[in-house]
Amino acid sequence: MAQTGAPDAWIDVSPEKAGAEISKHLYGHFIEHLGAVIYDGIWVGPDSRIPNTGGIRTQFIEDMKRISAPNLRWPGGCFADGYHWRDGIGAPEKRPRTYNYWQHSMPAGLDHTETNRFGIHEFMRLCRLIRADPYIAANVGSGSPREFHDWVLYCNAPAGTVSLAAERAANGDKQPFGVSWWGVGNESWGCGGDMKPPEYAALYRRFVTQFPVYPPRPRLVATGPRAHSRDMDLGWTSGFFEAMREHRSPVNGFSLHFYSDFRNGKGRAAAFDPAGWYAVIREGMRTAEVIGKHWEVMSRFDPRHRTKLVVDEWGVWYSPGDEIAPRAILSQPLTLRDALHTAVTFDAFHRHADKVAMACVAQTVNCIHSLFLADGEKWLRTPVYSVFEMYRPHMGARSVPLIIRVDEIAAPADGASVRMPGLSGSASLRDKTLTVTLTNPSLDARKKARVRVTGGTIAEGRGQVLTHENMHAHNSFDRPNEVRLAPLPVELRGGNAEVVLPRQAVAALEFHLS
Ligand code: AHR
């Protein structure tokens, strides 16, 4: 259908300037022993009526495979610094029942003792079923270098070497697990030990010195800042790297936690006004600034940038009260607003593809910024899942510069108004396929956008869109497909493309260049 009138937005894309690879690991996941994430969300047990593969919810495996989930971070989170890996091996009925850090958050009368039914063997089986890389967060807060090194040996030592390899084999896995990504603690400034940077840096060095050398090549991730603090916690970053100066311990990754923290906000997860809508999306857009600021500090100590950022917890976190079940603490409904937040966050990751090695959404199921909600036999994919699905072609492609010219939005905010970008977007190239993703945050105006490609012409194009007439729309167990993907018409004109982006929408466009 011909679209008349001048475009509202001009999108200039330069595939000939394709830069850094967008690591597939930017689309990673975080799962923790917290509420109903592991137990019920993922692990239902082999005797469950819920379809399962050796105890793991089959639907979870299938849906994660569909988005090519590249990695899984486990077992926490705050839980990691109280977790002793030996509690989770051996005959399930003999495993100890231990204290779970998150127990203090459970409503009275609900027991959340850790059964240790899901341990390292179950986790590795899950990774293999999904074809995701394991990323293990080790216990620094209440553990020791020896416990850490033993865990690495248990996971990676080949059969026939150390006794821990024989123990692993006796527990059912002769072949090494081959874990490359190791997080050395979690939030060591808070639940991971309440430390100052020099204290943590000294411990970090003791943990990574004498790290067992069995393959694969280790990627060691140090605890980084609480970047959603008012000052972005830049002091943690400078304090850590200052304390590491003149030491030789490798730091391959530096973790950054950036929640869009609305726990004290006026609105709720699925009940908010237009100001609340825009505030969440603006906070997602701030991801780029946060990455840039920490990178700047890191440059002072590490000009060659041997250390990359690992954003291993990100998402929007609302105030409690909308949990899907009492035991599913920190679960919340995810609306169309959260889908747009996801899209603008990925745009920021793509723009900083040279700086960010990995990112893990917090958390994949039944907690904070989830792709799935599960309660017994009930299961749904949230609108956040749809964005992971739409953005999949960016994984492993090369980031391409994209310039957007469009009027800003004057967004309502606490009785006043603030200006924010009228569109967000990013682009990537794989062979001759150009992917352009665009987000229109406006609650009022659709935008006709003209996409122009320098150094090439668009020979074919197609699009997909995620939107809904109701800004609060979300999927529920009764209406699991309320917010869903739909085709978006793309019109080609003289080597350029034109699309009409509905208001409050995310679009993914795929172009074949000639
Ligand atoms: O994702 C929930 C919690 O948020 C994690 O356990 C912790 O690392 C962070 O504070």
Coordinates of C-alpha atoms and ligand atoms in Angstrom, one line a residue:
M1 CA 0.0 0.0 0.0
A2 CA 1.4 3.4 -1.0
Q3 CA 2.2 5.7 1.9
T4 CA 1.7 9.4 1.2
G5 CA 3.3 12.4 2.9
A6 CA 6.8 13.3 4.0
P7 CA 8.5 11.0 6.5
D8 CA 8.6 11.9 10.2
A9 CA 11.9 10.2 10.6
W10 CA 15.0 9.6 8.6
I11 CA 17.2 6.6 9.4
D12 CA 20.6 6.5 7.8
V13 CA 22.5 3.2 7.9
S14 CA 26.1 2.7 6.8
P15 CA 26.7 -1.0 6.3
E16 CA 30.1 -0.3 4.7
K17 CA 31.2 1.0 8.1
A18 CA 30.3 -2.2 9.9
G19 CA 32.3 -2.5 13.1
A20 CA 32.6 -4.7 16.1
E21 CA 30.8 -8.1 16.3
I22 CA 27.7 -8.1 18.5
S23 CA 28.6 -11.0 20.6
K24 CA 25.8 -13.6 20.9
H25 CA 26.5 -13.5 24.6
L26 CA 24.8 -10.1 24.9
Y27 CA 21.6 -12.1 24.8
G28 CA 22.4 -14.1 27.9
H29 CA 20.4 -15.2 30.9
F30 CA 20.6 -15.3 34.7
I31 CA 18.9 -17.9 36.9
E32 CA 19.1 -18.0 40.6
H33 CA 17.9 -20.1 43.5
L34 CA 15.4 -17.5 44.5
G35 CA 11.7 -17.9 44.9
A36 CA 10.3 -19.9 42.0
V37 CA 13.1 -19.4 39.5
I38 CA 14.8 -22.7 39.7
Y39 CA 12.2 -24.8 41.5
D40 CA 8.9 -24.7 39.5
G41 CA 10.2 -22.3 36.9
I42 CA 12.9 -24.6 35.5
W43 CA 13.1 -27.7 37.7
V44 CA 9.8 -29.6 38.1
G45 CA 11.3 -33.0 38.9
P46 CA 11.3 -36.2 37.0
D47 CA 8.0 -37.4 38.6
S48 CA 6.1 -34.3 37.7
R49 CA 2.9 -34.3 35.6
I50 CA 4.4 -31.3 33.8
P51 CA 6.2 -32.5 30.7
N52 CA 9.9 -32.6 31.6
T53 CA 13.2 -33.9 30.4
G54 CA 14.9 -35.6 33.3
G55 CA 13.2 -33.1 35.7
I56 CA 13.7 -30.0 33.6
R57 CA 10.5 -28.3 32.3
T58 CA 10.5 -29.2 28.6
Q59 CA 8.7 -26.1 27.6
F60 CA 11.6 -24.0 29.1
I61 CA 14.1 -25.9 27.0
E62 CA 12.1 -25.5 23.8
D63 CA 11.5 -21.8 24.2
M64 CA 15.1 -21.1 25.2
K65 CA 16.3 -23.0 22.1
R66 CA 14.0 -21.0 19.9
I67 CA 15.8 -17.8 20.9
S68 CA 19.2 -19.5 20.8
A69 CA 19.9 -18.6 24.4
P70 CA 23.7 -18.3 24.4
N71 CA 24.6 -18.6 28.1
L72 CA 23.1 -19.2 31.6
R73 CA 24.5 -17.5 34.7
W74 CA 23.9 -19.6 37.9
P75 CA 23.5 -20.2 40.9
G76 CA 23.1 -16.4 41.9
G77 CA 23.0 -13.6 42.5
C78 CA 23.1 -13.1 46.3
F79 CA 22.5 -16.9 46.6
A80 CA 26.0 -17.6 45.1
D81 CA 27.9 -16.2 48.0
G82 CA 26.3 -18.6 50.5
Y83 CA 26.3 -21.6 48.1
H84 CA 28.7 -24.6 48.7
W85 CA 28.8 -26.6 45.5
R86 CA 29.4 -29.9 47.3
D87 CA 25.9 -29.7 48.8
G88 CA 24.5 -30.1 45.2
I89 CA 26.2 -33.4 44.1
G90 CA 25.6 -37.0 44.9
A91 CA 22.4 -39.0 45.4
P92 CA 19.6 -36.4 45.5
E93 CA 18.0 -38.0 48.6
K94 CA 21.2 -37.7 50.5
R95 CA 21.9 -34.0 49.7
P96 CA 21.7 -31.7 52.7
R97 CA 18.9 -29.2 53.2
T98 CA 20.6 -25.9 53.6
Y99 CA 19.7 -22.3 54.3
N100 CA 18.8 -20.1 51.3
Y101 CA 19.8 -16.5 51.5
W102 CA 16.4 -15.5 50.0
Q103 CA 14.5 -17.2 52.8
H104 CA 14.2 -13.9 54.7
S105 CA 12.0 -12.5 51.8
M106 CA 9.6 -15.4 51.8
P107 CA 6.1 -14.8 53.2
A108 CA 5.5 -16.2 56.7
G109 CA 4.6 -19.9 56.7
L110 CA 6.4 -20.7 53.4
D111 CA 9.5 -22.7 53.7
H112 CA 12.2 -22.0 51.3
T113 CA 14.9 -24.3 52.6
E114 CA 17.3 -25.2 49.8
T115 CA 16.9 -28.8 48.9
N116 CA 19.9 -28.9 46.7
R117 CA 17.9 -31.0 44.2
F118 CA 19.3 -28.8 41.4
G119 CA 23.1 -28.8 41.5
I120 CA 26.0 -28.6 39.1
H121 CA 25.1 -31.9 37.2
E122 CA 21.5 -30.7 36.7
F123 CA 22.7 -27.3 35.7
M124 CA 25.1 -28.7 33.1
R125 CA 22.4 -31.0 31.7
L126 CA 20.2 -27.9 31.3
C127 CA 23.0 -26.0 29.5
R128 CA 23.6 -28.9 27.2
L129 CA 19.9 -29.3 26.4
I130 CA 19.6 -25.6 25.5
R131 CA 23.1 -25.5 24.0
A132 CA 24.0 -22.5 26.2
D133 CA 27.4 -21.8 27.7
P134 CA 27.6 -22.1 31.5
Y135 CA 28.6 -19.1 33.5
I136 CA 29.1 -19.9 37.1
A137 CA 29.2 -17.4 39.9
A138 CA 31.5 -18.7 42.6
N139 CA 31.2 -18.2 46.3
V140 CA 33.7 -15.6 47.6
G141 CA 31.6 -14.2 50.5
S142 CA 31.5 -17.4 52.5
G143 CA 33.8 -19.6 50.5
S144 CA 37.5 -20.0 50.1
P145 CA 40.0 -20.1 47.2
R146 CA 40.3 -23.9 47.8
E147 CA 36.6 -24.4 47.5
F148 CA 36.6 -22.4 44.3
H149 CA 39.6 -24.3 42.8
D150 CA 38.0 -27.6 43.7
W151 CA 34.9 -26.6 41.9
V152 CA 36.9 -25.7 38.8
L153 CA 38.7 -29.0 39.0
Y154 CA 35.4 -30.9 39.5
C155 CA 34.0 -29.2 36.4
N156 CA 37.0 -29.1 34.1
A157 CA 39.6 -31.8 35.0
P158 CA 39.7 -34.5 32.3
A159 CA 38.9 -38.1 33.3
G160 CA 42.0 -39.9 34.6
T161 CA 43.6 -36.9 36.2
V162 CA 42.7 -35.6 39.7
S163 CA 40.4 -37.4 42.1
L164 CA 37.8 -34.8 41.7
A165 CA 37.4 -35.8 38.0
A166 CA 36.8 -39.4 39.2
E167 CA 34.2 -38.2 41.7
R168 CA 32.4 -36.3 38.9
A169 CA 32.4 -39.5 36.8
A170 CA 31.0 -41.5 39.7
N171 CA 28.2 -38.9 39.9
G172 CA 27.3 -39.5 36.2
D173 CA 29.5 -37.2 34.1
K174 CA 32.8 -38.7 32.9
Q175 CA 33.4 -36.0 30.4
P176 CA 34.5 -32.6 31.8
F177 CA 31.9 -29.9 31.8
G178 CA 34.2 -27.4 30.1
V179 CA 33.2 -24.3 32.0
S180 CA 35.0 -21.2 30.7
W181 CA 33.1 -18.3 32.4
W182 CA 33.7 -17.9 36.1
G183 CA 32.3 -15.1 38.2
V184 CA 34.5 -14.4 41.2
G185 CA 31.7 -13.5 43.7
N186 CA 28.6 -11.4 43.2
E187 CA 27.9 -7.9 44.5
S188 CA 30.8 -8.1 46.9
W189 CA 30.0 -4.5 48.0
G190 CA 26.6 -5.8 49.3
C191 CA 25.2 -9.3 49.9
G192 CA 28.5 -10.8 48.7
G193 CA 30.5 -9.7 51.7
D194 CA 29.9 -5.9 52.2
M195 CA 33.4 -5.1 51.2
K196 CA 35.3 -2.0 50.0
P197 CA 37.1 -2.3 46.6
P198 CA 40.6 -2.9 48.0
E199 CA 39.4 -5.7 50.3
Y200 CA 37.6 -7.4 47.4
A201 CA 40.5 -6.9 45.0
A202 CA 42.9 -8.6 47.5
L203 CA 40.5 -11.5 47.8
Y204 CA 40.0 -11.6 44.0
R205 CA 43.7 -12.0 43.5
R206 CA 43.8 -14.9 46.0
F207 CA 40.9 -16.6 44.2
V208 CA 42.3 -16.4 40.7
T209 CA 46.0 -17.2 41.5
Q210 CA 46.6 -20.9 41.0
F211 CA 43.4 -21.2 39.0
P212 CA 43.6 -24.7 37.5
V213 CA 44.7 -24.6 33.9
Y214 CA 42.6 -27.4 32.3
P215 CA 40.8 -26.3 29.2
P216 CA 38.8 -24.3 28.2
R217 CA 40.5 -20.9 28.5
P218 CA 39.2 -19.3 31.6
R219 CA 37.2 -16.1 31.4
L220 CA 37.3 -14.6 34.9
V221 CA 34.8 -12.0 35.8
A222 CA 35.3 -9.6 38.8
T223 CA 32.5 -8.1 40.8
G224 CA 31.7 -4.7 39.5
P225 CA 29.5 -1.7 40.5
R226 CA 25.9 -1.2 41.5
A227 CA 25.5 1.0 38.5
H228 CA 21.9 2.0 39.3
S229 CA 23.1 3.9 42.3
R230 CA 22.6 7.7 42.1
D231 CA 26.4 8.2 41.3
M232 CA 26.5 5.1 39.1
D233 CA 29.0 3.7 41.7
L234 CA 31.9 4.9 39.6
G235 CA 34.0 4.8 42.8
W236 CA 33.8 1.0 42.9
T237 CA 35.2 0.8 39.4
S238 CA 38.1 3.2 40.1
G239 CA 38.7 1.7 43.5
F240 CA 38.9 -1.9 42.2
F241 CA 41.2 -1.1 39.3
E242 CA 43.4 1.2 41.4
A243 CA 43.8 -1.8 43.9
M244 CA 44.7 -4.1 41.0
R245 CA 47.3 -1.7 39.6
E246 CA 50.8 -3.3 39.7
H247 CA 49.3 -6.8 40.1
R248 CA 49.3 -9.4 37.4
S249 CA 46.1 -11.3 38.1
P250 CA 43.9 -11.5 34.9
V251 CA 40.5 -9.8 34.9
N252 CA 38.8 -10.8 31.7
G253 CA 35.4 -9.4 32.6
F254 CA 34.2 -6.7 34.9
S255 CA 30.6 -7.3 36.0
L256 CA 28.1 -4.4 36.0
H257 CA 24.7 -4.6 37.5
F258 CA 22.2 -2.0 36.1
Y259 CA 18.6 -2.4 37.2
S260 CA 16.0 0.2 36.2
D261 CA 15.0 0.5 39.8
F262 CA 11.4 1.5 40.2
R263 CA 10.9 -0.2 43.6
N264 CA 10.1 3.1 45.2
G265 CA 8.1 4.4 42.2
K266 CA 4.5 5.6 42.3
G267 CA 3.2 3.2 39.7
R268 CA 3.2 -0.5 39.6
A269 CA 4.4 -3.1 37.1
A270 CA 1.1 -3.1 35.1
A271 CA -0.7 0.0 36.5
F272 CA 1.0 3.3 35.6
D273 CA 0.4 6.6 33.9
P274 CA 2.0 8.0 30.8
A275 CA 4.8 9.6 32.9
G276 CA 5.5 6.1 34.3
W277 CA 5.6 4.7 30.7
Y278 CA 8.2 7.2 29.6
A279 CA 10.3 7.1 32.8
V280 CA 10.9 3.3 32.4
I281 CA 11.9 3.7 28.7
R282 CA 14.2 6.7 29.4
E283 CA 15.9 4.6 32.2
G284 CA 16.5 1.8 29.6
M285 CA 18.1 4.4 27.3
R286 CA 20.5 5.4 30.1
T287 CA 22.2 2.0 29.7
A288 CA 24.5 3.6 27.0
E289 CA 25.6 6.4 29.3
V290 CA 26.3 4.0 32.2
I291 CA 28.4 1.8 30.0
G292 CA 30.3 4.8 28.6
K293 CA 31.1 6.2 32.0
H294 CA 32.4 3.0 33.5
W295 CA 34.4 2.3 30.4
E296 CA 36.0 5.8 30.6
V297 CA 37.1 5.0 34.2
M298 CA 38.5 1.6 33.1
S299 CA 40.4 3.3 30.3
R300 CA 42.5 5.2 32.8
F301 CA 43.9 1.9 34.2
D302 CA 43.6 -0.4 31.2
P303 CA 44.1 1.7 28.1
R304 CA 44.4 -1.5 25.9
H305 CA 41.1 -2.7 27.3
R306 CA 42.0 -6.2 28.2
T307 CA 39.0 -6.2 30.5
K308 CA 35.5 -6.0 29.0
L309 CA 32.3 -5.3 30.7
V310 CA 29.9 -8.1 31.6
V311 CA 26.4 -6.7 32.3
D312 CA 25.3 -9.8 34.1
E313 CA 22.2 -8.4 35.8
W314 CA 19.9 -5.9 34.0
G315 CA 16.2 -5.3 33.9
V316 CA 13.3 -3.3 35.3
W317 CA 12.5 -3.9 38.9
Y318 CA 9.1 -2.8 40.3
S319 CA 7.7 -2.6 43.8
P320 CA 6.4 -5.9 45.2
G321 CA 2.7 -6.8 45.3
D322 CA 2.0 -8.4 41.9
E323 CA 3.7 -11.7 42.3
I324 CA 2.2 -14.6 40.4
A325 CA 2.2 -16.8 43.5
P326 CA 3.3 -16.0 47.1
R327 CA 6.4 -18.2 46.9
A328 CA 7.4 -16.6 43.5
I329 CA 9.1 -13.7 45.2
L330 CA 10.2 -10.8 42.9
S331 CA 8.0 -12.1 40.1
Q332 CA 6.0 -9.4 38.4
P333 CA 3.9 -8.9 35.2
L334 CA 5.9 -7.7 32.2
T335 CA 4.0 -5.4 29.9
L336 CA 4.5 -3.8 26.5
R337 CA 6.4 -1.1 28.4
D338 CA 9.0 -3.6 29.5
A339 CA 9.3 -4.9 25.9
L340 CA 10.3 -1.4 24.8
H341 CA 12.7 -1.1 27.7
T342 CA 14.3 -4.4 26.5
A343 CA 14.6 -3.1 22.9
V344 CA 16.3 0.2 23.9
T345 CA 18.7 -1.7 26.2
F346 CA 19.7 -4.0 23.4
D347 CA 20.2 -0.9 21.1
A348 CA 22.7 0.4 23.8
F349 CA 24.5 -2.9 24.0
H350 CA 24.8 -3.0 20.2
R351 CA 26.2 0.5 20.1
H352 CA 28.8 -0.6 22.6
A353 CA 29.5 -4.0 21.1
D354 CA 33.2 -3.3 21.4
K355 CA 33.0 -2.8 25.2
V356 CA 30.4 -5.3 26.4
A357 CA 31.4 -9.0 26.2
M358 CA 28.3 -10.5 27.8
A359 CA 25.0 -9.5 29.3
C360 CA 22.5 -11.6 31.3
V361 CA 18.9 -10.5 31.8
A362 CA 17.7 -10.7 35.4
Q363 CA 16.1 -13.1 35.6
T364 CA 14.8 -15.5 32.9
V365 CA 11.8 -16.9 34.6
N366 CA 9.5 -15.9 37.5
C367 CA 11.8 -13.0 38.7
I368 CA 12.1 -9.3 37.8
H369 CA 12.5 -8.8 34.0
S370 CA 11.4 -12.3 33.0
L371 CA 10.9 -13.8 29.6
F372 CA 8.6 -16.5 31.2
L373 CA 6.1 -16.8 34.0
A374 CA 5.4 -20.3 35.3
D375 CA 3.1 -21.6 38.0
G376 CA 2.7 -25.4 38.1
E377 CA 1.2 -26.4 34.8
K378 CA 0.7 -22.8 33.7
W379 CA 3.3 -21.2 31.4
L380 CA 3.5 -18.0 29.4
R381 CA 6.0 -16.0 27.4
T382 CA 6.1 -12.3 28.2
P383 CA 6.4 -9.5 25.7
V384 CA 10.1 -9.4 26.7
Y385 CA 10.5 -12.8 25.1
S386 CA 9.2 -11.4 21.8
V387 CA 12.0 -8.8 21.7
F388 CA 14.6 -11.5 22.3
E389 CA 13.0 -13.3 19.3
M390 CA 12.8 -10.3 17.0
Y391 CA 16.4 -9.2 17.8
R392 CA 17.9 -12.6 17.3
P393 CA 19.4 -11.8 13.9
H394 CA 21.7 -9.2 15.6
M395 CA 23.5 -12.1 17.5
G396 CA 26.9 -12.6 16.0
A397 CA 26.4 -9.9 13.3
R398 CA 28.5 -6.8 13.0
S399 CA 27.3 -3.5 14.5
V400 CA 26.5 -0.9 11.9
P401 CA 26.3 2.9 12.5
L402 CA 22.8 4.2 12.4
I403 CA 21.8 7.9 12.6
I404 CA 18.2 8.8 13.4
R405 CA 16.7 12.2 12.6
V406 CA 13.4 12.7 14.2
D407 CA 11.7 15.2 16.5
E408 CA 12.2 14.7 20.2
I409 CA 9.2 13.7 22.4
A410 CA 8.1 16.1 25.2
A411 CA 7.3 13.4 27.8
P412 CA 5.2 14.1 30.9
A413 CA 7.2 13.8 34.1
D414 CA 5.9 14.9 37.6
G415 CA 3.7 17.7 36.3
A416 CA 6.4 19.0 34.0
S417 CA 7.8 17.6 30.8
V418 CA 11.2 16.2 29.7
R419 CA 12.6 15.8 26.3
M420 CA 13.7 12.4 25.1
P421 CA 14.6 10.8 21.8
G422 CA 11.6 10.3 19.4
L423 CA 13.0 6.9 18.3
S424 CA 15.6 4.5 19.3
G425 CA 17.3 2.0 17.0
S426 CA 20.3 -0.1 16.0
A427 CA 21.6 -2.0 13.0
S428 CA 23.8 -4.9 12.2
L429 CA 25.1 -6.7 9.1
R430 CA 25.6 -10.4 8.4
D431 CA 26.8 -11.1 4.8
K432 CA 24.2 -9.2 2.7
T433 CA 21.5 -9.1 5.3
L434 CA 21.0 -5.9 7.2
T435 CA 18.9 -5.9 10.4
V436 CA 17.4 -2.7 11.6
T437 CA 15.5 -2.6 14.8
L438 CA 13.5 0.5 15.8
T439 CA 11.5 1.5 18.9
N440 CA 8.8 4.2 18.8
P441 CA 8.2 5.1 22.5
S442 CA 5.5 7.7 21.7
L443 CA 2.1 7.0 23.2
D444 CA 0.4 9.4 20.7
A445 CA 2.1 9.4 17.3
R446 CA 2.9 6.8 14.8
K447 CA 6.1 7.6 12.8
K448 CA 6.6 7.2 9.1
A449 CA 10.3 6.3 8.8
R450 CA 12.5 6.3 5.7
V451 CA 15.5 4.0 5.9
R452 CA 18.4 5.0 3.6
V453 CA 21.4 2.8 3.1
T454 CA 24.7 4.3 2.1
G455 CA 26.9 2.3 -0.2
G456 CA 24.2 -0.2 -1.2
T457 CA 20.6 -0.6 -2.1
I458 CA 17.8 -2.5 -0.5
A459 CA 16.6 -5.3 -2.8
E460 CA 14.2 -7.0 -0.5
G461 CA 12.7 -6.2 2.9
R462 CA 10.3 -7.5 5.5
G463 CA 9.3 -6.5 9.0
Q464 CA 7.8 -7.6 12.2
V465 CA 6.2 -5.4 14.9
L466 CA 5.3 -5.8 18.6
T467 CA 2.6 -3.4 19.8
H468 CA -0.8 -3.2 21.4
E469 CA -3.4 -0.5 21.7
N470 CA -3.2 -0.6 25.5
M471 CA 0.1 0.5 27.0
H472 CA -0.5 -1.8 30.0
A473 CA -1.0 -4.9 27.8
H474 CA 0.7 -8.0 29.0
N475 CA 0.2 -11.8 28.7
S476 CA -1.6 -13.7 31.4
F477 CA -2.1 -17.4 32.0
D478 CA -5.7 -16.8 30.6
R479 CA -4.6 -14.8 27.7
P480 CA -1.1 -15.9 26.9
N481 CA -1.0 -14.3 23.4
E482 CA -2.5 -10.9 24.2
V483 CA 0.8 -9.2 23.1
R484 CA 2.3 -10.9 20.1
L485 CA 4.3 -10.3 17.0
A486 CA 2.7 -9.3 13.8
P487 CA 4.0 -8.6 10.3
L488 CA 4.9 -5.0 9.4
P489 CA 4.6 -3.9 5.8
V490 CA 7.8 -2.5 4.3
E491 CA 7.7 -0.5 1.1
L492 CA 10.7 -0.3 -1.1
R493 CA 11.4 2.9 -3.1
G494 CA 14.4 3.5 -5.2
G495 CA 16.7 1.4 -3.1
N496 CA 15.4 2.9 0.2
A497 CA 12.6 1.5 2.5
E498 CA 9.7 3.1 4.2
V499 CA 7.8 1.8 7.1
V500 CA 5.1 3.2 9.4
L501 CA 5.9 2.5 13.0
P502 CA 2.8 2.4 15.1
R503 CA 2.9 4.3 18.4
Q504 CA 4.2 2.4 21.4
A505 CA 6.0 -0.2 19.3
V506 CA 9.1 -2.2 18.6
A507 CA 9.9 -3.2 15.0
A508 CA 12.5 -5.5 13.4
L509 CA 13.3 -5.0 9.7
E510 CA 15.3 -7.4 7.7
F511 CA 16.8 -6.1 4.4
H512 CA 18.7 -7.9 1.7
L513 CA 21.2 -5.6 0.1
S514 CA 22.2 -5.8 -3.6
Ligands
AHR1 O1 18.3 -10.6 40.8 C1 18.0 -10.4 42.2 C2 19.2 -10.0 43.0 O2 19.5 -8.7 42.6 C3 20.4 -10.7 42.8 O3 20.5 -11.9 43.6 C4 21.5 -9.8 43.3 O4 22.7 -10.0 42.7 C5 20.9 -8.4 42.9 O5 20.9 -7.5 43.9

